PDB file of C-alpha atoms in Angstrom:
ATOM      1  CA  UNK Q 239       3.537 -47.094 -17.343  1.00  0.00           C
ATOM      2  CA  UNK Q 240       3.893 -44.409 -20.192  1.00  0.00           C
ATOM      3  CA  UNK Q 241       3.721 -41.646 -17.625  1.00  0.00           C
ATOM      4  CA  UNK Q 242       6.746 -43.339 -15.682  1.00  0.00           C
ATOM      5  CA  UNK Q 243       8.648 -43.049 -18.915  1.00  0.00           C
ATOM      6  CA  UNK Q 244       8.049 -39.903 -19.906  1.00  0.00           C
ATOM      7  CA  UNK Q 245       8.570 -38.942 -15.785  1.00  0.00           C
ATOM      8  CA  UNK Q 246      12.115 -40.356 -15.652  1.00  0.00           C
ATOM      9  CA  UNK Q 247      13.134 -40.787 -19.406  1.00  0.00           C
ATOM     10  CA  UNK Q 248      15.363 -43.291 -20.498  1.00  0.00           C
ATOM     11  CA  UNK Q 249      16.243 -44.345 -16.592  1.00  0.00           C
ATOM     12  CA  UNK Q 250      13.002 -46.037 -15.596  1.00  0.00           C
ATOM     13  CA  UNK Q 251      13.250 -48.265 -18.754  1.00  0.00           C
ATOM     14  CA  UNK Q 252      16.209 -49.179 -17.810  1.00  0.00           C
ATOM     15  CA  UNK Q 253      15.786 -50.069 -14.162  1.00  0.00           C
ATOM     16  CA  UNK Q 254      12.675 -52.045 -15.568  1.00  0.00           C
ATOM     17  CA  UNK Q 255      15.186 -53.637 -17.516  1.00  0.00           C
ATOM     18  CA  UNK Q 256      17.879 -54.666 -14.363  1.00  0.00           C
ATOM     19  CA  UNK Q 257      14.420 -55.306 -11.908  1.00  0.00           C
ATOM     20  CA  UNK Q 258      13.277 -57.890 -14.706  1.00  0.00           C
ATOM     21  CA  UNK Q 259      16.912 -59.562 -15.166  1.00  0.00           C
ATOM     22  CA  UNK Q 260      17.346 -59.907 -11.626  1.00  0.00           C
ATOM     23  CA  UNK Q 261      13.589 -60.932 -10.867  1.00  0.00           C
ATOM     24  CA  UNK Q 262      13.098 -63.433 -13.676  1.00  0.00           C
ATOM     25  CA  UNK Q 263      16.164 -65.443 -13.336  1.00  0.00           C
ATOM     26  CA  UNK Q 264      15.965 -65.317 -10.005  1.00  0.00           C
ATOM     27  CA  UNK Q 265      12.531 -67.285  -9.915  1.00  0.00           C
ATOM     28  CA  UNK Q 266      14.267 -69.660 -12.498  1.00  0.00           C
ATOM     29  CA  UNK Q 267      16.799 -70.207  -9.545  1.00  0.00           C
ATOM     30  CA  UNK Q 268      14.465 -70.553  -6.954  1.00  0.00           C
ATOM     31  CA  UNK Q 269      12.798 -73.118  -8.722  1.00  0.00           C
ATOM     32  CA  UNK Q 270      15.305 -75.141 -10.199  1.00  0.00           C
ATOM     33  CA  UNK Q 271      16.447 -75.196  -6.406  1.00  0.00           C
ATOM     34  CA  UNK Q 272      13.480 -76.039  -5.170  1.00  0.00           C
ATOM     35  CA  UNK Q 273      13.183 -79.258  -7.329  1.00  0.00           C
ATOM     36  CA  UNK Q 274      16.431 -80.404  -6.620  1.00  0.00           C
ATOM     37  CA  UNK Q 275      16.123 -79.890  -2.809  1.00  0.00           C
ATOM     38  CA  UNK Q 276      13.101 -82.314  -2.692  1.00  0.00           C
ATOM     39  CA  UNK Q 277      15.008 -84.815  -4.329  1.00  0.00           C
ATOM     40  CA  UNK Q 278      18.077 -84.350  -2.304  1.00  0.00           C
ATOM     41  CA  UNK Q 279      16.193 -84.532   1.162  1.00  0.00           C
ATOM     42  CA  UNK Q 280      14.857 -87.837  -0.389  1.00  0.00           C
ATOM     43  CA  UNK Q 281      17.921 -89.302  -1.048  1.00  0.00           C
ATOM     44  CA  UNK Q 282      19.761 -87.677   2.294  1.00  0.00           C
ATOM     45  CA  UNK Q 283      16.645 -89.042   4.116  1.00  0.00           C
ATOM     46  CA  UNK Q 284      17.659 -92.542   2.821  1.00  0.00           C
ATOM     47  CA  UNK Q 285      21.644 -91.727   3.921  1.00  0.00           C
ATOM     48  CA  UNK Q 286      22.539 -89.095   5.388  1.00  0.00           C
ATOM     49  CA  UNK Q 287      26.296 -89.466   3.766  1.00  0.00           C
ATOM     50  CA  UNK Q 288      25.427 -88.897   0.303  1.00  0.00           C
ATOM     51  CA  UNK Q 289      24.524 -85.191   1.553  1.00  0.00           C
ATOM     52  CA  UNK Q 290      27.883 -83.570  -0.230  1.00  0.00           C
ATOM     53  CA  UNK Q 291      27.055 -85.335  -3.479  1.00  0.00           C
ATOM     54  CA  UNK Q 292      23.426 -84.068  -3.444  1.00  0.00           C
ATOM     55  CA  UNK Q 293      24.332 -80.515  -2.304  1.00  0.00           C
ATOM     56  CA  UNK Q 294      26.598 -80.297  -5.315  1.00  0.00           C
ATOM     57  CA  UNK Q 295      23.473 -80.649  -7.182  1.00  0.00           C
ATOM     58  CA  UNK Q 296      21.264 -78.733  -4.875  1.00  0.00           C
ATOM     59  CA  UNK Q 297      23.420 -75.511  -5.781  1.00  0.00           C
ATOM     60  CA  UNK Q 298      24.349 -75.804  -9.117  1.00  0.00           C
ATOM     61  CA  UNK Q 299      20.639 -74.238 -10.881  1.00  0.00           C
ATOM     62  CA  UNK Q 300      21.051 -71.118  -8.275  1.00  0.00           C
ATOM     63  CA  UNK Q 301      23.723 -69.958 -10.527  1.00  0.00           C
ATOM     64  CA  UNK Q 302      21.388 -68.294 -12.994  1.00  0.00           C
ATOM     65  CA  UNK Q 303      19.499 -65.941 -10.291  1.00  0.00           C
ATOM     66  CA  UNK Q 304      23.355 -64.749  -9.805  1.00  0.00           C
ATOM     67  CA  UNK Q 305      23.820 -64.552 -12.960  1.00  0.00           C
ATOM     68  CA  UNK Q 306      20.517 -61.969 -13.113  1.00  0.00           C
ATOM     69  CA  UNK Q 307      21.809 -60.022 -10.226  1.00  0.00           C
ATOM     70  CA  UNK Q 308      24.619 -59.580 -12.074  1.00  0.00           C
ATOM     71  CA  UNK Q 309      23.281 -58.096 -15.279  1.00  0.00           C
ATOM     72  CA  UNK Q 310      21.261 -55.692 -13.143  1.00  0.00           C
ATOM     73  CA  UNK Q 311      23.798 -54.341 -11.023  1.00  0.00           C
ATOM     74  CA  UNK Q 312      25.752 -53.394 -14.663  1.00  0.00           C
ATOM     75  CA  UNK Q 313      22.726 -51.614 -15.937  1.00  0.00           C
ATOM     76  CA  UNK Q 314      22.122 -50.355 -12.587  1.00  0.00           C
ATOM     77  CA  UNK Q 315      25.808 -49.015 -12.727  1.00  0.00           C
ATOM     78  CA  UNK Q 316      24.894 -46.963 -15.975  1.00  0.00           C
ATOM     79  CA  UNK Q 317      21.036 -45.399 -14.827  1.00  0.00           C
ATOM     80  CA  UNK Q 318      21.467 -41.304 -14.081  1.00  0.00           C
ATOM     81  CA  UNK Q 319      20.266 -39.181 -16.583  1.00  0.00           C
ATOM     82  CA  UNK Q 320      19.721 -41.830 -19.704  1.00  0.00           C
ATOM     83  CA  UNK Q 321      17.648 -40.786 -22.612  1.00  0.00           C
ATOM     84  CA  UNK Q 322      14.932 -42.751 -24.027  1.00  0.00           C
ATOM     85  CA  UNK Q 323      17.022 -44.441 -26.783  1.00  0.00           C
ATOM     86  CA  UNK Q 324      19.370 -45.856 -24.186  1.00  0.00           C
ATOM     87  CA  UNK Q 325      17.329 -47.306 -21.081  1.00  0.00           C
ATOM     88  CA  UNK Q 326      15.315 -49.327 -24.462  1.00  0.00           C
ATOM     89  CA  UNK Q 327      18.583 -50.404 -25.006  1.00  0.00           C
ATOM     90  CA  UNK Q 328      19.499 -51.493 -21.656  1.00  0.00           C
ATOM     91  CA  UNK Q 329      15.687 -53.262 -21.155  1.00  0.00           C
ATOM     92  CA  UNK Q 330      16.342 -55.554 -24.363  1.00  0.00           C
ATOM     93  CA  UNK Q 331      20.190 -55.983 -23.194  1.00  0.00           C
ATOM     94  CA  UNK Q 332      18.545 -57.445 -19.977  1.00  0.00           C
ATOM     95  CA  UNK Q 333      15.917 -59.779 -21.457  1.00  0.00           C
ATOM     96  CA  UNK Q 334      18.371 -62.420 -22.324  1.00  0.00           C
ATOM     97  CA  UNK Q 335      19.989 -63.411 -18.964  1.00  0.00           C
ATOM     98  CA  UNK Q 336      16.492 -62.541 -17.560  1.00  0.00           C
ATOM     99  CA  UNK Q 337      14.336 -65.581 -20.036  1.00  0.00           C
ATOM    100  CA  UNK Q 338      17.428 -67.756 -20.395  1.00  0.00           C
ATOM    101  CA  UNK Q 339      18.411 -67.704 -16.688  1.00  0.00           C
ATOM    102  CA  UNK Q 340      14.297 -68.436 -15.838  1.00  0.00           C
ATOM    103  CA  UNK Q 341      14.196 -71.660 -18.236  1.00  0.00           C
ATOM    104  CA  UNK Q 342      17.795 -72.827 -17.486  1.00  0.00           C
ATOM    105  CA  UNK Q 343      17.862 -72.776 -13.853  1.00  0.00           C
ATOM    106  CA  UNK Q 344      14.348 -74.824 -14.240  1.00  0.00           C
ATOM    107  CA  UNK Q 345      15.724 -76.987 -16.267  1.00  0.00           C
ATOM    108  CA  UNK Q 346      18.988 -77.429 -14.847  1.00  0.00           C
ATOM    109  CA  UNK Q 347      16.681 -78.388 -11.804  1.00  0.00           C
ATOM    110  CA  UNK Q 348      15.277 -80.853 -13.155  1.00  0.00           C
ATOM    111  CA  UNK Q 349      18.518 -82.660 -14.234  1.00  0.00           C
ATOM    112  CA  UNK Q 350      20.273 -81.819 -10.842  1.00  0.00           C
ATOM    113  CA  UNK Q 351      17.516 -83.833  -9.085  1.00  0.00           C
ATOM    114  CA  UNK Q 352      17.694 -86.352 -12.122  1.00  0.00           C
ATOM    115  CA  UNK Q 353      21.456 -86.225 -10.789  1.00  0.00           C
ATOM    116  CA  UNK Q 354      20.182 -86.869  -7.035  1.00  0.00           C
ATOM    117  CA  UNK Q 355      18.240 -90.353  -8.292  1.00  0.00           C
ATOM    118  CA  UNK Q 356      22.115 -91.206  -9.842  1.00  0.00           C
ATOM    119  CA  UNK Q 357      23.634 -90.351  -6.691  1.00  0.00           C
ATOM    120  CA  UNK Q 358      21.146 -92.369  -4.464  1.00  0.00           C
ATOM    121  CA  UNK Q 359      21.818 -95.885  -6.812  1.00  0.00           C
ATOM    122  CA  UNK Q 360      25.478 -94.842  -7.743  1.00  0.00           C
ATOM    123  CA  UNK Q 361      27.081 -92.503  -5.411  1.00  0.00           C
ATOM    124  CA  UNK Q 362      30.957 -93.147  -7.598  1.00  0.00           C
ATOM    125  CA  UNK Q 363      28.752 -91.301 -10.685  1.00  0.00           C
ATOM    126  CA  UNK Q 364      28.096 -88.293  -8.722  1.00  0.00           C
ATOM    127  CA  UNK Q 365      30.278 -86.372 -11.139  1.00  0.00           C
ATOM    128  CA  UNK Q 366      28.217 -87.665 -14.139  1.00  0.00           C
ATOM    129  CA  UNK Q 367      25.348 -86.146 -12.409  1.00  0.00           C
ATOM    130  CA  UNK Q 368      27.089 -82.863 -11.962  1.00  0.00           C
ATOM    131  CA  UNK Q 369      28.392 -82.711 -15.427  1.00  0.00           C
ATOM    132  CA  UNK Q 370      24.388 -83.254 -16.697  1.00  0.00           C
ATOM    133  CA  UNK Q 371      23.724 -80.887 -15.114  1.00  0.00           C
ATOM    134  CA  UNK Q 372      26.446 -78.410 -16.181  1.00  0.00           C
ATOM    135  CA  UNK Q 373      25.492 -78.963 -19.346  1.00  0.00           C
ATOM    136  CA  UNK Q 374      22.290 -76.726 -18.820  1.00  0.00           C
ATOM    137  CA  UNK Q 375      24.278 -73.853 -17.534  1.00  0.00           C
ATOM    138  CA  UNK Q 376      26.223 -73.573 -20.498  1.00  0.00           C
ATOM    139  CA  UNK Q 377      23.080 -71.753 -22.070  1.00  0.00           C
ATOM    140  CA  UNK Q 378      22.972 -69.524 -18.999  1.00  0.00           C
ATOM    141  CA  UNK Q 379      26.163 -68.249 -19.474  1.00  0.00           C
ATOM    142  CA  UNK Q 380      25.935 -67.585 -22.719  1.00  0.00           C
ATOM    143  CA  UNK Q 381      23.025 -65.131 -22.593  1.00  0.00           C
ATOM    144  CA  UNK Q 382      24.925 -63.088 -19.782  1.00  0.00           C
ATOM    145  CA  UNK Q 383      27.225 -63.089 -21.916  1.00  0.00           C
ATOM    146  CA  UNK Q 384      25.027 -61.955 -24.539  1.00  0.00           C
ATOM    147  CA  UNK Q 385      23.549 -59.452 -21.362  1.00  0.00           C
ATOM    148  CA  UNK Q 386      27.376 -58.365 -20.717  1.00  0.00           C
ATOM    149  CA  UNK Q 387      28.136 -57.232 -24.109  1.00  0.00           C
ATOM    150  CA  UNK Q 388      25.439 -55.178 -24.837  1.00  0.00           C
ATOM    151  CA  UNK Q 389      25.132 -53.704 -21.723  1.00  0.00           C
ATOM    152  CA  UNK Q 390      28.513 -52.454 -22.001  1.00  0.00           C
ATOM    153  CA  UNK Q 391      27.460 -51.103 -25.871  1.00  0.00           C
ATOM    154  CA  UNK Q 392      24.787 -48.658 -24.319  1.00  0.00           C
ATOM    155  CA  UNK Q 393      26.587 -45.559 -23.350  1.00  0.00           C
TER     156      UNK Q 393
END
């Protein structure tokens, strides 16, 4: 690892950085989706027209794996000749989309598909469901927030 550093400097820190912001929420993503999707396919399985309602739910916790993406095409956008001072900078600025989006879209699967059980007894309190579920991406946003504005303090 030390010999990658001291190879590319600054840059390989960095990309570390974006590859872990993208990778990490991502997973958080794919299994927030996951968990939803086997309670939606239970409820759809039971009627098929509550499928809208559930898929509301079903893509909701995907958000944070964009939100990843997004924070590593930024730091991406500033790799090319960094020192070492500023791809550490850009590898911290990435770790809080990267651990908040990997809880959050968990969680936020967890609720969705709490949202799917709502949907399958009360289908008029699908938006209750949804807004539960919100609720857990308002942490998400935040740390790309957090991602966005020091990202754009490194250079």
């Amino acid at each position: 690892m030390f010999q990658i550093v001291e190879a590319f400097g600054g840059d390989a820190l960095a990309i570390l950085g974006a590859a872990l912001a993208a990778i990490i929420a991502g997973m958080g993503s794919a299994k927030g989706v996951g968990i939803v999707g086997e309670a939606a396919a239970g409820v759809v399985s039971e009627d098929p027209g509550k499928f809208g309602k559930v898929l509301i739910l079903e893509i909701l916790p995907g958000t944070q794996g964009l939100y990843g993406l997004l924070a590593a095409i930024m730091v991406m956008g500033k790799v090319g000749g960094l020192d070492l001072a500023s791809g550490a900078m850009l590898f911290f600025a990435s770790l809080p989309i990267a651990i908040v989006g990997y809880f959050s879209g968990k969680s936020q699967g967890r609720v969705a598909a709490a949202g799917c059980s709502l949907v399958a007894k009360k289908p008029e309190q699908s938006g209750k469901g949804i807004i539960f579920a919100a609720m857990v991406e308002t942490y998400a946003i935040l740390a790309l927030l957090i991602s966005i504005l020091l990202i754009g303090k490194v250079g």
